[in-house]
Amino acid sequence: MSKRAPFIQIILVGVAVTLLSLLYFFYPATAHSFHPVCPFHALTGWYCPGCGSQRSVSALLHGDVLMALKKNSLLVISLPFIIYSAIVFIWNAFNDTNKMEQRVFYSPSFIKIVLLIVIVFAVMRNIPSYPFTILAPG
């Protein structure tokens, strides 16, 4: 991989995130029907772990954290980890001598725990009784 590759990745991801943020800000998923629907939910009627993510992102971009939590709490809770990982990637792209490591994210235990959380979240949000209905994006 060339030395320019991380910079190109950062620029491409930055442009993509900016364009998608503008789309979800000016055309919220709750108000416009052209946003894609979840194929899993369309086929089964069950909520996948990602159901409600588009509406959650729209709510976050409008500053409505409570609505974002209602639509997909797992997404909102995972954002600090995603942002931290992005910051470390950018830091490492610009620093050849003082690199930061993300050992936690690459440990087998962390991956298993995240997978377990995602599966439990998916199951719990499909239980049709209170308090589990709070997790449904409805």
JSON list of C-alpha atoms in Angstrom, two decimals:
[
{"chain": "A", "resi": 1, "resn": "MET", "atom": "CA", "xyz": [0.00, 0.00, 0.00]},
{"chain": "A", "resi": 2, "resn": "SER", "atom": "CA", "xyz": [1.40, 3.40, -0.95]},
{"chain": "A", "resi": 3, "resn": "LYS", "atom": "CA", "xyz": [1.88, 6.26, 1.49]},
{"chain": "A", "resi": 4, "resn": "ARG", "atom": "CA", "xyz": [-0.92, 8.19, -0.24]},
{"chain": "A", "resi": 5, "resn": "ALA", "atom": "CA", "xyz": [-3.53, 5.45, 0.17]},
{"chain": "A", "resi": 6, "resn": "PRO", "atom": "CA", "xyz": [-4.63, 6.42, 3.73]},
{"chain": "A", "resi": 7, "resn": "PHE", "atom": "CA", "xyz": [-5.05, 10.05, 2.64]},
{"chain": "A", "resi": 8, "resn": "ILE", "atom": "CA", "xyz": [-7.16, 9.03, -0.33]},
{"chain": "A", "resi": 9, "resn": "GLN", "atom": "CA", "xyz": [-9.27, 6.79, 1.94]},
{"chain": "A", "resi": 10, "resn": "ILE", "atom": "CA", "xyz": [-9.74, 9.63, 4.43]},
{"chain": "A", "resi": 11, "resn": "ILE", "atom": "CA", "xyz": [-10.82, 12.03, 1.67]},
{"chain": "A", "resi": 12, "resn": "LEU", "atom": "CA", "xyz": [-13.20, 9.52, 0.06]},
{"chain": "A", "resi": 13, "resn": "VAL", "atom": "CA", "xyz": [-14.80, 8.52, 3.38]},
{"chain": "A", "resi": 14, "resn": "GLY", "atom": "CA", "xyz": [-15.00, 12.18, 4.42]},
{"chain": "A", "resi": 15, "resn": "VAL", "atom": "CA", "xyz": [-16.77, 13.14, 1.19]},
{"chain": "A", "resi": 16, "resn": "ALA", "atom": "CA", "xyz": [-19.15, 10.16, 1.46]},
{"chain": "A", "resi": 17, "resn": "VAL", "atom": "CA", "xyz": [-20.01, 10.90, 5.11]},
{"chain": "A", "resi": 18, "resn": "THR", "atom": "CA", "xyz": [-20.53, 14.59, 4.31]},
{"chain": "A", "resi": 19, "resn": "LEU", "atom": "CA", "xyz": [-22.81, 13.87, 1.35]},
{"chain": "A", "resi": 20, "resn": "LEU", "atom": "CA", "xyz": [-24.84, 11.27, 3.26]},
{"chain": "A", "resi": 21, "resn": "SER", "atom": "CA", "xyz": [-25.11, 13.62, 6.25]},
{"chain": "A", "resi": 22, "resn": "LEU", "atom": "CA", "xyz": [-26.44, 16.37, 4.00]},
{"chain": "A", "resi": 23, "resn": "LEU", "atom": "CA", "xyz": [-28.90, 13.94, 2.43]},
{"chain": "A", "resi": 24, "resn": "TYR", "atom": "CA", "xyz": [-30.22, 12.75, 5.80]},
{"chain": "A", "resi": 25, "resn": "PHE", "atom": "CA", "xyz": [-30.31, 16.29, 7.16]},
{"chain": "A", "resi": 26, "resn": "PHE", "atom": "CA", "xyz": [-32.25, 17.87, 4.31]},
{"chain": "A", "resi": 27, "resn": "TYR", "atom": "CA", "xyz": [-34.29, 14.76, 3.44]},
{"chain": "A", "resi": 28, "resn": "PRO", "atom": "CA", "xyz": [-34.94, 12.97, 6.76]},
{"chain": "A", "resi": 29, "resn": "ALA", "atom": "CA", "xyz": [-35.75, 9.27, 6.54]},
{"chain": "A", "resi": 30, "resn": "THR", "atom": "CA", "xyz": [-38.97, 9.82, 8.50]},
{"chain": "A", "resi": 31, "resn": "ALA", "atom": "CA", "xyz": [-40.35, 12.27, 5.92]},
{"chain": "A", "resi": 32, "resn": "HIS", "atom": "CA", "xyz": [-39.24, 10.85, 2.57]},
{"chain": "A", "resi": 33, "resn": "SER", "atom": "CA", "xyz": [-40.02, 7.48, 1.07]},
{"chain": "A", "resi": 34, "resn": "PHE", "atom": "CA", "xyz": [-37.09, 7.22, -1.35]},
{"chain": "A", "resi": 35, "resn": "HIS", "atom": "CA", "xyz": [-34.74, 5.94, 1.38]},
{"chain": "A", "resi": 36, "resn": "PRO", "atom": "CA", "xyz": [-34.13, 2.19, 1.09]},
{"chain": "A", "resi": 37, "resn": "VAL", "atom": "CA", "xyz": [-36.16, -0.18, 3.26]},
{"chain": "A", "resi": 38, "resn": "CYS", "atom": "CA", "xyz": [-34.66, -3.02, 5.25]},
{"chain": "A", "resi": 39, "resn": "PRO", "atom": "CA", "xyz": [-34.80, -6.15, 3.09]},
{"chain": "A", "resi": 40, "resn": "PHE", "atom": "CA", "xyz": [-34.77, -8.40, 6.18]},
{"chain": "A", "resi": 41, "resn": "HIS", "atom": "CA", "xyz": [-37.79, -6.60, 7.67]},
{"chain": "A", "resi": 42, "resn": "ALA", "atom": "CA", "xyz": [-39.56, -6.56, 4.30]},
{"chain": "A", "resi": 43, "resn": "LEU", "atom": "CA", "xyz": [-39.15, -10.34, 3.94]},
{"chain": "A", "resi": 44, "resn": "THR", "atom": "CA", "xyz": [-39.73, -11.47, 7.53]},
{"chain": "A", "resi": 45, "resn": "GLY", "atom": "CA", "xyz": [-41.55, -8.68, 9.36]},
{"chain": "A", "resi": 46, "resn": "TRP", "atom": "CA", "xyz": [-38.86, -8.85, 12.06]},
{"chain": "A", "resi": 47, "resn": "TYR", "atom": "CA", "xyz": [-36.49, -6.04, 12.98]},
{"chain": "A", "resi": 48, "resn": "CYS", "atom": "CA", "xyz": [-32.81, -6.60, 12.24]},
{"chain": "A", "resi": 49, "resn": "PRO", "atom": "CA", "xyz": [-30.16, -4.90, 14.42]},
{"chain": "A", "resi": 50, "resn": "GLY", "atom": "CA", "xyz": [-29.90, -2.10, 11.84]},
{"chain": "A", "resi": 51, "resn": "CYS", "atom": "CA", "xyz": [-33.60, -1.35, 11.46]},
{"chain": "A", "resi": 52, "resn": "GLY", "atom": "CA", "xyz": [-34.26, 2.29, 12.29]},
{"chain": "A", "resi": 53, "resn": "SER", "atom": "CA", "xyz": [-30.65, 3.35, 11.67]},
{"chain": "A", "resi": 54, "resn": "GLN", "atom": "CA", "xyz": [-31.55, 5.79, 8.89]},
{"chain": "A", "resi": 55, "resn": "ARG", "atom": "CA", "xyz": [-34.19, 7.46, 11.04]},
{"chain": "A", "resi": 56, "resn": "SER", "atom": "CA", "xyz": [-31.76, 7.45, 13.97]},
{"chain": "A", "resi": 57, "resn": "VAL", "atom": "CA", "xyz": [-29.08, 9.21, 11.90]},
{"chain": "A", "resi": 58, "resn": "SER", "atom": "CA", "xyz": [-31.62, 11.78, 10.69]},
{"chain": "A", "resi": 59, "resn": "ALA", "atom": "CA", "xyz": [-32.67, 12.45, 14.28]},
{"chain": "A", "resi": 60, "resn": "LEU", "atom": "CA", "xyz": [-29.05, 12.81, 15.43]},
{"chain": "A", "resi": 61, "resn": "LEU", "atom": "CA", "xyz": [-28.31, 15.27, 12.63]},
{"chain": "A", "resi": 62, "resn": "HIS", "atom": "CA", "xyz": [-31.25, 17.35, 13.83]},
{"chain": "A", "resi": 63, "resn": "GLY", "atom": "CA", "xyz": [-30.05, 17.19, 17.44]},
{"chain": "A", "resi": 64, "resn": "ASP", "atom": "CA", "xyz": [-32.83, 14.90, 18.69]},
{"chain": "A", "resi": 65, "resn": "VAL", "atom": "CA", "xyz": [-30.85, 12.34, 20.69]},
{"chain": "A", "resi": 66, "resn": "LEU", "atom": "CA", "xyz": [-33.92, 10.86, 22.40]},
{"chain": "A", "resi": 67, "resn": "MET", "atom": "CA", "xyz": [-35.61, 10.16, 19.06]},
{"chain": "A", "resi": 68, "resn": "ALA", "atom": "CA", "xyz": [-32.36, 8.67, 17.76]},
{"chain": "A", "resi": 69, "resn": "LEU", "atom": "CA", "xyz": [-32.24, 6.34, 20.79]},
{"chain": "A", "resi": 70, "resn": "LYS", "atom": "CA", "xyz": [-35.86, 5.33, 20.17]},
{"chain": "A", "resi": 71, "resn": "LYS", "atom": "CA", "xyz": [-35.19, 4.48, 16.53]},
{"chain": "A", "resi": 72, "resn": "ASN", "atom": "CA", "xyz": [-31.96, 2.50, 17.05]},
{"chain": "A", "resi": 73, "resn": "SER", "atom": "CA", "xyz": [-30.24, 2.66, 20.42]},
{"chain": "A", "resi": 74, "resn": "LEU", "atom": "CA", "xyz": [-27.48, 0.27, 19.35]},
{"chain": "A", "resi": 75, "resn": "LEU", "atom": "CA", "xyz": [-26.39, 2.67, 16.61]},
{"chain": "A", "resi": 76, "resn": "VAL", "atom": "CA", "xyz": [-26.30, 5.63, 19.00]},
{"chain": "A", "resi": 77, "resn": "ILE", "atom": "CA", "xyz": [-24.36, 3.65, 21.62]},
{"chain": "A", "resi": 78, "resn": "SER", "atom": "CA", "xyz": [-21.84, 2.44, 19.04]},
{"chain": "A", "resi": 79, "resn": "LEU", "atom": "CA", "xyz": [-21.08, 5.92, 17.63]},
{"chain": "A", "resi": 80, "resn": "PRO", "atom": "CA", "xyz": [-18.38, 6.81, 20.21]},
{"chain": "A", "resi": 81, "resn": "PHE", "atom": "CA", "xyz": [-16.51, 3.61, 19.29]},
{"chain": "A", "resi": 82, "resn": "ILE", "atom": "CA", "xyz": [-16.80, 4.36, 15.57]},
{"chain": "A", "resi": 83, "resn": "ILE", "atom": "CA", "xyz": [-15.65, 7.96, 16.05]},
{"chain": "A", "resi": 84, "resn": "TYR", "atom": "CA", "xyz": [-12.73, 6.85, 18.24]},
{"chain": "A", "resi": 85, "resn": "SER", "atom": "CA", "xyz": [-11.67, 4.32, 15.61]},
{"chain": "A", "resi": 86, "resn": "ALA", "atom": "CA", "xyz": [-11.85, 6.98, 12.88]},
{"chain": "A", "resi": 87, "resn": "ILE", "atom": "CA", "xyz": [-9.77, 9.40, 14.96]},
{"chain": "A", "resi": 88, "resn": "VAL", "atom": "CA", "xyz": [-7.09, 6.75, 15.56]},
{"chain": "A", "resi": 89, "resn": "PHE", "atom": "CA", "xyz": [-7.03, 5.89, 11.84]},
{"chain": "A", "resi": 90, "resn": "ILE", "atom": "CA", "xyz": [-6.59, 9.55, 10.89]},
{"chain": "A", "resi": 91, "resn": "TRP", "atom": "CA", "xyz": [-3.95, 10.05, 13.61]},
{"chain": "A", "resi": 92, "resn": "ASN", "atom": "CA", "xyz": [-1.98, 7.06, 12.33]},
{"chain": "A", "resi": 93, "resn": "ALA", "atom": "CA", "xyz": [-2.25, 8.25, 8.73]},
{"chain": "A", "resi": 94, "resn": "PHE", "atom": "CA", "xyz": [-0.53, 11.53, 9.64]},
{"chain": "A", "resi": 95, "resn": "ASN", "atom": "CA", "xyz": [1.98, 10.22, 12.22]},
{"chain": "A", "resi": 96, "resn": "ASP", "atom": "CA", "xyz": [4.66, 7.81, 11.09]},
{"chain": "A", "resi": 97, "resn": "THR", "atom": "CA", "xyz": [6.56, 7.76, 14.37]},
{"chain": "A", "resi": 98, "resn": "ASN", "atom": "CA", "xyz": [3.93, 8.00, 17.11]},
{"chain": "A", "resi": 99, "resn": "LYS", "atom": "CA", "xyz": [1.22, 5.52, 16.07]},
{"chain": "A", "resi": 100, "resn": "MET", "atom": "CA", "xyz": [-1.75, 4.70, 18.29]},
{"chain": "A", "resi": 101, "resn": "GLU", "atom": "CA", "xyz": [-2.86, 1.09, 18.63]},
{"chain": "A", "resi": 102, "resn": "GLN", "atom": "CA", "xyz": [-6.42, -0.21, 18.85]},
{"chain": "A", "resi": 103, "resn": "ARG", "atom": "CA", "xyz": [-5.76, -3.57, 20.45]},
{"chain": "A", "resi": 104, "resn": "VAL", "atom": "CA", "xyz": [-9.21, -3.78, 21.98]},
{"chain": "A", "resi": 105, "resn": "PHE", "atom": "CA", "xyz": [-11.00, -3.62, 18.62]},
{"chain": "A", "resi": 106, "resn": "TYR", "atom": "CA", "xyz": [-8.88, -6.40, 17.18]},
{"chain": "A", "resi": 107, "resn": "SER", "atom": "CA", "xyz": [-9.05, -8.85, 20.06]},
{"chain": "A", "resi": 108, "resn": "PRO", "atom": "CA", "xyz": [-11.11, -12.01, 19.52]},
{"chain": "A", "resi": 109, "resn": "SER", "atom": "CA", "xyz": [-12.92, -11.38, 22.81]},
{"chain": "A", "resi": 110, "resn": "PHE", "atom": "CA", "xyz": [-14.10, -7.92, 21.73]},
{"chain": "A", "resi": 111, "resn": "ILE", "atom": "CA", "xyz": [-15.39, -9.25, 18.42]},
{"chain": "A", "resi": 112, "resn": "LYS", "atom": "CA", "xyz": [-17.28, -12.06, 20.18]},
{"chain": "A", "resi": 113, "resn": "ILE", "atom": "CA", "xyz": [-18.78, -9.64, 22.71]},
{"chain": "A", "resi": 114, "resn": "VAL", "atom": "CA", "xyz": [-19.93, -7.25, 19.97]},
{"chain": "A", "resi": 115, "resn": "LEU", "atom": "CA", "xyz": [-21.44, -10.12, 17.98]},
{"chain": "A", "resi": 116, "resn": "LEU", "atom": "CA", "xyz": [-23.26, -11.35, 21.10]},
{"chain": "A", "resi": 117, "resn": "ILE", "atom": "CA", "xyz": [-24.59, -7.84, 21.83]},
{"chain": "A", "resi": 118, "resn": "VAL", "atom": "CA", "xyz": [-25.85, -7.46, 18.25]},
{"chain": "A", "resi": 119, "resn": "ILE", "atom": "CA", "xyz": [-27.60, -10.85, 18.33]},
{"chain": "A", "resi": 120, "resn": "VAL", "atom": "CA", "xyz": [-29.17, -10.23, 21.75]},
{"chain": "A", "resi": 121, "resn": "PHE", "atom": "CA", "xyz": [-30.30, -6.77, 20.62]},
{"chain": "A", "resi": 122, "resn": "ALA", "atom": "CA", "xyz": [-31.88, -8.24, 17.47]},
{"chain": "A", "resi": 123, "resn": "VAL", "atom": "CA", "xyz": [-33.74, -10.89, 19.46]},
{"chain": "A", "resi": 124, "resn": "MET", "atom": "CA", "xyz": [-34.87, -8.54, 22.24]},
{"chain": "A", "resi": 125, "resn": "ARG", "atom": "CA", "xyz": [-36.26, -5.89, 19.90]},
{"chain": "A", "resi": 126, "resn": "ASN", "atom": "CA", "xyz": [-38.54, -8.50, 18.32]},
{"chain": "A", "resi": 127, "resn": "ILE", "atom": "CA", "xyz": [-40.15, -9.67, 21.58]},
{"chain": "A", "resi": 128, "resn": "PRO", "atom": "CA", "xyz": [-43.68, -8.22, 21.38]},
{"chain": "A", "resi": 129, "resn": "SER", "atom": "CA", "xyz": [-44.10, -7.26, 25.04]},
{"chain": "A", "resi": 130, "resn": "TYR", "atom": "CA", "xyz": [-43.03, -4.41, 27.27]},
{"chain": "A", "resi": 131, "resn": "PRO", "atom": "CA", "xyz": [-40.17, -3.46, 27.98]},
{"chain": "A", "resi": 132, "resn": "PHE", "atom": "CA", "xyz": [-38.73, -5.06, 24.84]},
{"chain": "A", "resi": 133, "resn": "THR", "atom": "CA", "xyz": [-41.05, -3.09, 22.57]},
{"chain": "A", "resi": 134, "resn": "ILE", "atom": "CA", "xyz": [-39.04, -0.01, 23.55]},
{"chain": "A", "resi": 135, "resn": "LEU", "atom": "CA", "xyz": [-36.19, -1.39, 21.44]},
{"chain": "A", "resi": 136, "resn": "ALA", "atom": "CA", "xyz": [-38.33, -1.68, 18.30]},
{"chain": "A", "resi": 137, "resn": "PRO", "atom": "CA", "xyz": [-37.85, 1.24, 15.90]},
{"chain": "A", "resi": 138, "resn": "GLY", "atom": "CA", "xyz": [-41.61, 1.61, 15.28]}
]
